[in-house]
mmCIF file of C-alpha atoms in Angstrom:
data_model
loop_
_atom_site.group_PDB
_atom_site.id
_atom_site.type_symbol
_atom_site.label_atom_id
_atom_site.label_comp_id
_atom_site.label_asym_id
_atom_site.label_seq_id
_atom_site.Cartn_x
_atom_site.Cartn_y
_atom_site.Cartn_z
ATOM 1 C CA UNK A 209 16.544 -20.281 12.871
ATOM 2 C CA UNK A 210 17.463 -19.376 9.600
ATOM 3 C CA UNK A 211 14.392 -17.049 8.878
ATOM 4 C CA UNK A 212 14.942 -15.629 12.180
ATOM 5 C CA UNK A 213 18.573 -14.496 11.257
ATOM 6 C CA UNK A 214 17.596 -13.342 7.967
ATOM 7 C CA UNK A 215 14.722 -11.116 9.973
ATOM 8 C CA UNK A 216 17.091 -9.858 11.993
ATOM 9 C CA UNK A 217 19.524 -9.038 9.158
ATOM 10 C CA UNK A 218 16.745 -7.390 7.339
ATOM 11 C CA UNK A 219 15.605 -5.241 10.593
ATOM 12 C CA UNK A 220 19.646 -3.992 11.082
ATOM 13 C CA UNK A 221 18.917 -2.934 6.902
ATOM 14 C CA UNK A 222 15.792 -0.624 7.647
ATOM 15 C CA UNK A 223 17.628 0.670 10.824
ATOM 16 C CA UNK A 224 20.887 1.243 9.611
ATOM 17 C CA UNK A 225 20.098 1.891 5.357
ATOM 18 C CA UNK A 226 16.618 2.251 4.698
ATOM 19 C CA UNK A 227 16.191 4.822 7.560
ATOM 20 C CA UNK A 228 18.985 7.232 7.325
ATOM 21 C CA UNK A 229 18.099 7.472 3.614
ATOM 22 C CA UNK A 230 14.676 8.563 4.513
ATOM 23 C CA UNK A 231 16.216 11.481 6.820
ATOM 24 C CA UNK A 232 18.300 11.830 3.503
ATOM 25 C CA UNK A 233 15.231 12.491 1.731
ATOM 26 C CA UNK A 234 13.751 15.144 4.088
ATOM 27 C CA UNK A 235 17.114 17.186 3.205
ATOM 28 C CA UNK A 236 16.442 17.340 -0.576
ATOM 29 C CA UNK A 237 14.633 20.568 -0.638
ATOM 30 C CA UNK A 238 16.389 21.574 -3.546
ATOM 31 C CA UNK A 239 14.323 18.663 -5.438
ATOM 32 C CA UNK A 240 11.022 19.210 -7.356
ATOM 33 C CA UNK A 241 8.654 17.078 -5.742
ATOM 34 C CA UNK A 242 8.631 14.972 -9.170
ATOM 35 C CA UNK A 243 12.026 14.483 -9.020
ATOM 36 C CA UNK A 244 12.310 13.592 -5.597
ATOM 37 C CA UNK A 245 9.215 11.058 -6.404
ATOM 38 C CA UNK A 246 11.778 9.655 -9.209
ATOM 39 C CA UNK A 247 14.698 9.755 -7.301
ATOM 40 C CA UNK A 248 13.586 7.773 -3.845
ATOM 41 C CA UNK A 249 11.518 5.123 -6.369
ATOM 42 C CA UNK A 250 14.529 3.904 -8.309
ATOM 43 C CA UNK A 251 16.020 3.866 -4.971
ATOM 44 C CA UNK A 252 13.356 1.773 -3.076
ATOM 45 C CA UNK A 253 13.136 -0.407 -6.299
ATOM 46 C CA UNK A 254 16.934 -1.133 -7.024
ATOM 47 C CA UNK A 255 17.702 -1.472 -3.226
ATOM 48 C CA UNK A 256 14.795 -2.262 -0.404
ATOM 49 C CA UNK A 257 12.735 -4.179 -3.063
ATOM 50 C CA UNK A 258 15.857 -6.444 -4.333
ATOM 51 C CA UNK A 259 16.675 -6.810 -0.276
ATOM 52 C CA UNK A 260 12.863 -8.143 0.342
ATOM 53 C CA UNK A 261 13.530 -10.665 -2.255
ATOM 54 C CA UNK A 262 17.353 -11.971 -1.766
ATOM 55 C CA UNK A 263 17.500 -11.448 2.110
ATOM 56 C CA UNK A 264 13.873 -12.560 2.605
ATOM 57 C CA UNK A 265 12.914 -14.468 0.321
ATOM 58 C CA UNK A 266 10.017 -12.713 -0.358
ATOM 59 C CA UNK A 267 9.284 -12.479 -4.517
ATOM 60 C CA UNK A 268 5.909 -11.240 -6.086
ATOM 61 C CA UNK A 269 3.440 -11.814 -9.179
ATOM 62 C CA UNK A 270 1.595 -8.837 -10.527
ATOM 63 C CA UNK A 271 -1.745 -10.505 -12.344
ATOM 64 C CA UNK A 272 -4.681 -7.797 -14.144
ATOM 65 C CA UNK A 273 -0.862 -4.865 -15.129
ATOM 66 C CA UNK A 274 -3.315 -4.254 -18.114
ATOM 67 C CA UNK A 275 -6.048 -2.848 -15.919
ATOM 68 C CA UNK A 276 -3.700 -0.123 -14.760
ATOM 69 C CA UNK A 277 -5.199 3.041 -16.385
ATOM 70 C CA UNK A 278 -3.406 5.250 -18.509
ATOM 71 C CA UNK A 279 -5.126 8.467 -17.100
ATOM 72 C CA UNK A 280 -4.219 9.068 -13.079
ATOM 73 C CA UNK A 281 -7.050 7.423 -10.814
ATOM 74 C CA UNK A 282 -7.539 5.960 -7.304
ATOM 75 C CA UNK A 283 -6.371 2.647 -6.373
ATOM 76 C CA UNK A 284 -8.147 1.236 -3.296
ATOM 77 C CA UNK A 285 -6.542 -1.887 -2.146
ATOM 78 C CA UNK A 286 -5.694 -4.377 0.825
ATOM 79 C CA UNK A 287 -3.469 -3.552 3.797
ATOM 80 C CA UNK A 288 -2.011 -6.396 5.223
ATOM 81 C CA UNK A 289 2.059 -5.176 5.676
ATOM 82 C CA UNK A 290 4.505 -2.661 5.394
ATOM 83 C CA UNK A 291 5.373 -4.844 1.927
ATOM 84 C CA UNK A 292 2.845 -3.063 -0.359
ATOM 85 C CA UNK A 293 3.327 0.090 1.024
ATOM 86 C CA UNK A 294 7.079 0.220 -0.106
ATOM 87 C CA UNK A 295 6.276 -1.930 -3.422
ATOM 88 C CA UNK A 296 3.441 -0.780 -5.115
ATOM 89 C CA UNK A 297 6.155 1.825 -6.328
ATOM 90 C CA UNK A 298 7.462 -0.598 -8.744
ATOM 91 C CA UNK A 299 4.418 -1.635 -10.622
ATOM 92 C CA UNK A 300 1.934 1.202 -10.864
ATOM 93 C CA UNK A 301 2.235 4.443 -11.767
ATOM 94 C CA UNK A 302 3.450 7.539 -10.047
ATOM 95 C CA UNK A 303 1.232 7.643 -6.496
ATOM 96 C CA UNK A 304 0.854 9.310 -3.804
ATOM 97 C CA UNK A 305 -0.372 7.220 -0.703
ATOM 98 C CA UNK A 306 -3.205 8.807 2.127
ATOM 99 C CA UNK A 307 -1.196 8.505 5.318
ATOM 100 C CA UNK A 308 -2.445 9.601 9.017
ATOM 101 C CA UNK A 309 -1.145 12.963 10.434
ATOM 102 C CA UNK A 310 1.012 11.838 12.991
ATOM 103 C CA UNK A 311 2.683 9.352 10.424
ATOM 104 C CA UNK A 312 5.187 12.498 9.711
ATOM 105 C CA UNK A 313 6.273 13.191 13.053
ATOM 106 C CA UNK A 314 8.439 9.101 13.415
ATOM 107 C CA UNK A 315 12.013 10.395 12.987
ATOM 108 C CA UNK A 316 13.282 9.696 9.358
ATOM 109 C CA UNK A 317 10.687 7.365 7.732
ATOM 110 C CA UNK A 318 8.030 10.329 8.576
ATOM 111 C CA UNK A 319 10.017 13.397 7.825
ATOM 112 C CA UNK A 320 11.207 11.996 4.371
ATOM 113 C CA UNK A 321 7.368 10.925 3.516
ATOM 114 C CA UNK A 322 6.453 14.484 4.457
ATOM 115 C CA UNK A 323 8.720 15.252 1.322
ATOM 116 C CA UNK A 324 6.898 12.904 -0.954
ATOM 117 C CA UNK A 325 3.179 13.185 -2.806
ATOM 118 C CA UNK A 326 1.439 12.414 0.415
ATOM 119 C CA UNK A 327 -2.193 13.102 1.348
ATOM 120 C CA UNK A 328 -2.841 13.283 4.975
ATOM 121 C CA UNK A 329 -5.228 12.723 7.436
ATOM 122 C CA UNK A 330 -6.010 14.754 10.514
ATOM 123 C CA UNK A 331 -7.822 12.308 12.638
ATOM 124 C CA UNK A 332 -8.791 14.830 15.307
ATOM 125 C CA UNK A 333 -10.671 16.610 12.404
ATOM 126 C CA UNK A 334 -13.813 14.088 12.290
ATOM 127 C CA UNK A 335 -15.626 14.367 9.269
ATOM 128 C CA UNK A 336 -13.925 16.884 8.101
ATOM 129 C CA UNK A 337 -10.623 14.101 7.325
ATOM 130 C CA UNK A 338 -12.672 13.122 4.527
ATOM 131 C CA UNK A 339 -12.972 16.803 2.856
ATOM 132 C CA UNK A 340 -8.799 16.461 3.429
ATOM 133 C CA UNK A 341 -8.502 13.604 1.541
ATOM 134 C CA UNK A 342 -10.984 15.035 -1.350
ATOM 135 C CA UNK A 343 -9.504 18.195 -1.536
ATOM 136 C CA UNK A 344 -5.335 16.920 -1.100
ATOM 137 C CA UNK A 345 -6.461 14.447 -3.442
ATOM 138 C CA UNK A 346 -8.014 16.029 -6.135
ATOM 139 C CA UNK A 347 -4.590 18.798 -5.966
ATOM 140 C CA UNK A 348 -2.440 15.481 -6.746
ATOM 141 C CA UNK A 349 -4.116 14.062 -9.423
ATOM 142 C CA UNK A 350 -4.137 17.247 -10.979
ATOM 143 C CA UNK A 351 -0.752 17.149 -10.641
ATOM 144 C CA UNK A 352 -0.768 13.854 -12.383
ATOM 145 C CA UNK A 353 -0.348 11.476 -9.698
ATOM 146 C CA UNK A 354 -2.636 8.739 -8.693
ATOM 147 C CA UNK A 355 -3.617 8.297 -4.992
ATOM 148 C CA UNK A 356 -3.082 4.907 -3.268
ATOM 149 C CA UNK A 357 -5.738 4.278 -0.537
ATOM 150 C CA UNK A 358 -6.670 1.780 1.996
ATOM 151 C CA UNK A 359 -10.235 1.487 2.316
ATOM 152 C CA UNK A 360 -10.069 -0.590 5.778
ATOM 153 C CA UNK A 361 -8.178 1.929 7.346
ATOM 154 C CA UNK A 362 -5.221 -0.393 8.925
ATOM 155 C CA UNK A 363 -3.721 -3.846 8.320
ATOM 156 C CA UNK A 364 -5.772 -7.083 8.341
ATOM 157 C CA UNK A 365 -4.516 -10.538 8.519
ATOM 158 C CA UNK A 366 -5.540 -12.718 5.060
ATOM 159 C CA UNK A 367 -8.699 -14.228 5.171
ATOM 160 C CA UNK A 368 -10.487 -11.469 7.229
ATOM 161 C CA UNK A 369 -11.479 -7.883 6.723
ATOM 162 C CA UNK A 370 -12.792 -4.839 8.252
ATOM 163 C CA UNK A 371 -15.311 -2.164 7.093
ATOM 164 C CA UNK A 372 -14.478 0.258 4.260
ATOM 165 C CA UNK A 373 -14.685 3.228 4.656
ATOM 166 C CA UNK A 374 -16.016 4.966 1.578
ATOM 167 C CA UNK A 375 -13.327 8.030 1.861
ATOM 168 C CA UNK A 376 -11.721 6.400 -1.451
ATOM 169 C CA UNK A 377 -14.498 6.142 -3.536
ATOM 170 C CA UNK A 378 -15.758 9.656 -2.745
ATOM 171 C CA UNK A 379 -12.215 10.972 -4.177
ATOM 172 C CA UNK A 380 -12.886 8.977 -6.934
ATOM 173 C CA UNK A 381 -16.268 10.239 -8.095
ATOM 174 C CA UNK A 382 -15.356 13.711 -6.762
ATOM 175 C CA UNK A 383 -12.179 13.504 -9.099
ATOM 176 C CA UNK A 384 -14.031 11.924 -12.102
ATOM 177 C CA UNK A 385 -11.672 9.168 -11.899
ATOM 178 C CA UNK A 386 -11.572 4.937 -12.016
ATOM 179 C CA UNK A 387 -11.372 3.514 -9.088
ATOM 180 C CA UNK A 388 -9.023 0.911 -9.611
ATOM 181 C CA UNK A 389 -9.699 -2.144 -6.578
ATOM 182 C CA UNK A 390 -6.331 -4.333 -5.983
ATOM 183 C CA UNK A 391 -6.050 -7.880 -3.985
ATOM 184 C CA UNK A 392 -2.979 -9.251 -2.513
ATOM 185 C CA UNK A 393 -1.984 -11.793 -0.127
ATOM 186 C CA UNK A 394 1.095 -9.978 1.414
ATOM 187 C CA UNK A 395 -0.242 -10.813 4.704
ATOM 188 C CA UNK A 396 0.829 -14.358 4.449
ATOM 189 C CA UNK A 397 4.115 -13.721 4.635
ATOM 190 C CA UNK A 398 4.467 -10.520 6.122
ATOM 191 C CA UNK A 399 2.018 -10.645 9.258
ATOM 192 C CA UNK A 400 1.552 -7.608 10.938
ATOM 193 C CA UNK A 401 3.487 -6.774 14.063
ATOM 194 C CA UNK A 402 5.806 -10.303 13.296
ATOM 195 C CA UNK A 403 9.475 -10.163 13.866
ATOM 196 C CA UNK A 404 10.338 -12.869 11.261
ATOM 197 C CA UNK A 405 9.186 -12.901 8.153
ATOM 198 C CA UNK A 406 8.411 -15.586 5.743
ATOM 199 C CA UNK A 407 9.668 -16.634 1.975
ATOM 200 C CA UNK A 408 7.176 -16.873 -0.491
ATOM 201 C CA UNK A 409 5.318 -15.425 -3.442
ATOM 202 C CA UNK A 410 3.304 -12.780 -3.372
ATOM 203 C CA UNK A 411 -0.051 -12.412 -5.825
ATOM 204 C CA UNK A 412 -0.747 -8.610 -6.404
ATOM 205 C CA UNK A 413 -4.311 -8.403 -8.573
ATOM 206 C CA UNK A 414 -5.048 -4.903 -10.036
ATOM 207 C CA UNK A 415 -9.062 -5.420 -11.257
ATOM 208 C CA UNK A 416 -10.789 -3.815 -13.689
ATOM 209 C CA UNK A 417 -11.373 0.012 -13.432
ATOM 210 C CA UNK A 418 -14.443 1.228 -11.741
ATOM 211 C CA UNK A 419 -16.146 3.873 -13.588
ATOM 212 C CA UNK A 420 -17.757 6.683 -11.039
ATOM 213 C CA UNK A 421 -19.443 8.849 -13.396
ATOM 214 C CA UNK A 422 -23.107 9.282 -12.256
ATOM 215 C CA UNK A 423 -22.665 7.178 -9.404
ATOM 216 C CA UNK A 424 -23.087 7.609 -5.467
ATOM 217 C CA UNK A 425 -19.811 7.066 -3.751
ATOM 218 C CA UNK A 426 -21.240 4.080 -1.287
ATOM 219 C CA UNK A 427 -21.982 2.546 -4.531
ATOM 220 C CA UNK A 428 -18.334 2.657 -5.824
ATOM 221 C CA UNK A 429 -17.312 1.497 -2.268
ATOM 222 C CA UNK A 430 -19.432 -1.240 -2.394
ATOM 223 C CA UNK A 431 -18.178 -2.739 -5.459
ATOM 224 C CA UNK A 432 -14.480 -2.102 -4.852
ATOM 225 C CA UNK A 433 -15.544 -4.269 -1.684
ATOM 226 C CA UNK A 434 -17.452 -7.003 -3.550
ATOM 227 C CA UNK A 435 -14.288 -7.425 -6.445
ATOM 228 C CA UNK A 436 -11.555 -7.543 -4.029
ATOM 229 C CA UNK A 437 -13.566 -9.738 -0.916
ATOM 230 C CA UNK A 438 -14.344 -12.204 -4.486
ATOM 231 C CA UNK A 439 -10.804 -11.758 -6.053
ATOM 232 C CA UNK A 440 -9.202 -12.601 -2.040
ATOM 233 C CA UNK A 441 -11.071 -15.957 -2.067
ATOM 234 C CA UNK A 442 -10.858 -16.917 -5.283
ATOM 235 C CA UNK A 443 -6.491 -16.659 -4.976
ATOM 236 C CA UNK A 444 -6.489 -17.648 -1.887
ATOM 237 C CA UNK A 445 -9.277 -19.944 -0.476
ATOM 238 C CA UNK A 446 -7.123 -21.861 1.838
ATOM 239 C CA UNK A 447 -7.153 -18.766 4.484
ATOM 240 C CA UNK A 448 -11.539 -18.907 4.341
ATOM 241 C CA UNK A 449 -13.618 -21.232 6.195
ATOM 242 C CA UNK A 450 -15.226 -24.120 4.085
ATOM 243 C CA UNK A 451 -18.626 -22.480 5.310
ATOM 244 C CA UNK A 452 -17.853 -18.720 4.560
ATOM 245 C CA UNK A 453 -20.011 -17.700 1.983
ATOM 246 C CA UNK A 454 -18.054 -16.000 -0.850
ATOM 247 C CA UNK A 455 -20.281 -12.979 -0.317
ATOM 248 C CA UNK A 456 -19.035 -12.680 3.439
ATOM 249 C CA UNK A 457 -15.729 -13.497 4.000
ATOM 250 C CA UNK A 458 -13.826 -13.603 7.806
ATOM 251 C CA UNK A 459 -14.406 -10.145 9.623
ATOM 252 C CA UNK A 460 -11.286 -8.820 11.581
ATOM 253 C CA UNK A 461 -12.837 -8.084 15.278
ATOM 254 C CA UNK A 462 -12.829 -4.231 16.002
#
């Protein structure tokens, strides 16, 4: 009962705070877009991020901060919750995240993420979404942002995962940047589509940074794949099967 109330104190938070500062947000025109990056992160870090913890119970451990490059690149990590979505912020350095289209059209949370470093995805385009993400991309981290991605294209429970799509990777040897593969189990705690959330700790791993430089990008892809598949059952082998081989870990069913 008491996580439930504590859910449901958190929910009237986002409704009530977290959303009518968003439609805040999409009124600060008068902003440059690094300012309004600066502004809405100390916000989201002093405020939603302390409520995640205190209200929810929900803490985190950052393991590999050393790995984060100094130069802007692409991080390409899991997607298990609206958690890293809102707390990446804290830890790595200024990003912009690759969001779908119609994202930016939800009343308040979209319209003030249309004001952010965004890079969008048209998914009526086909093939040609990936050229968007290339091309928005590349604009950005000129720009000096990095660009947060999520290779499996939505949220997967821990312990199983989805295809990746190589859209990532191909910014990041189009770019001439590391791609920079992160683990977390945010998913435990956080389950996607569940009311009530639970206390715990989450691990965040940042790996090593992938050099692209005379590479293909399915080869990129497929070691971002192999480190953070390895790094997810290494931290957290109790969500595996005894038999999955460490190579092939749960798949999510399409």
């Amino acid at each position: 009962m008491q996580k439930f109330l504590r859910s449901a104190l958190f929910a009237l938070y986002m409704v009530f705070v977290f959303l009518p500062f968003c439609g805040f947000v999409a009124l600060t025109s008068w902003m440059s877009l690094r300012e309004r990056y600066d502004f809405v992160t100390r916000w989201n870090n002093r405020h939603t991020l302390r409520v995640f913890e205190r209200l929810l119970g929900i803490r985190y451990r950052v393991i590999g901060r050393e790995n984060i490059p100094a130069q802007p690149a692409v991080y390409l990590a899991k997607h298990q919750s609206a958690w890293e979505t809102l707390a990446f912020a804290e830890f790595l350095p200024p990003a912009a995240y690759v969001a779908k289209r119609e994202l930016l059209r939800i009343p308040f949370f979209g319209w003030g993420m249309a004001r952010m470093p965004i890079v969008t995805i048209d998914r009526a385009a086909g093939k040609d979404a990936l050229a968007q993400v290339v091309d928005q991309g590349r604009a950005l981290m000129a720009e000096g942002y990095s660009v947060v991605i999520f290779p499996e294209g939505t949220r997967t429970a821990v312990g199983t995962s989805r295809r990746y799509k190589a859209g990532g990777a191909k910014l990041a040897v189009a770019a001439g940047a590391l791609a920079v593969p992160v683990a977390h189990n945010a998913g435990e705690f956080w389950r996607r589509n569940a009311f009530v959330k639970e206390p715990g700790e989450i691990i965040v791993s940042i790996g090593p940074g992938i050099p692209t430089a005379g590479r293909s990008a399915e080869q990129v892809n497929a070691e971002v794949e192999a480190w953070i598949e390895g790094e997810m059952l290494r931290l957290f082998p109790h969500h595996y099967r005894p038999a999955a081989s460490r190579a092939e870990p749960l798949r999510a069913e399409s």
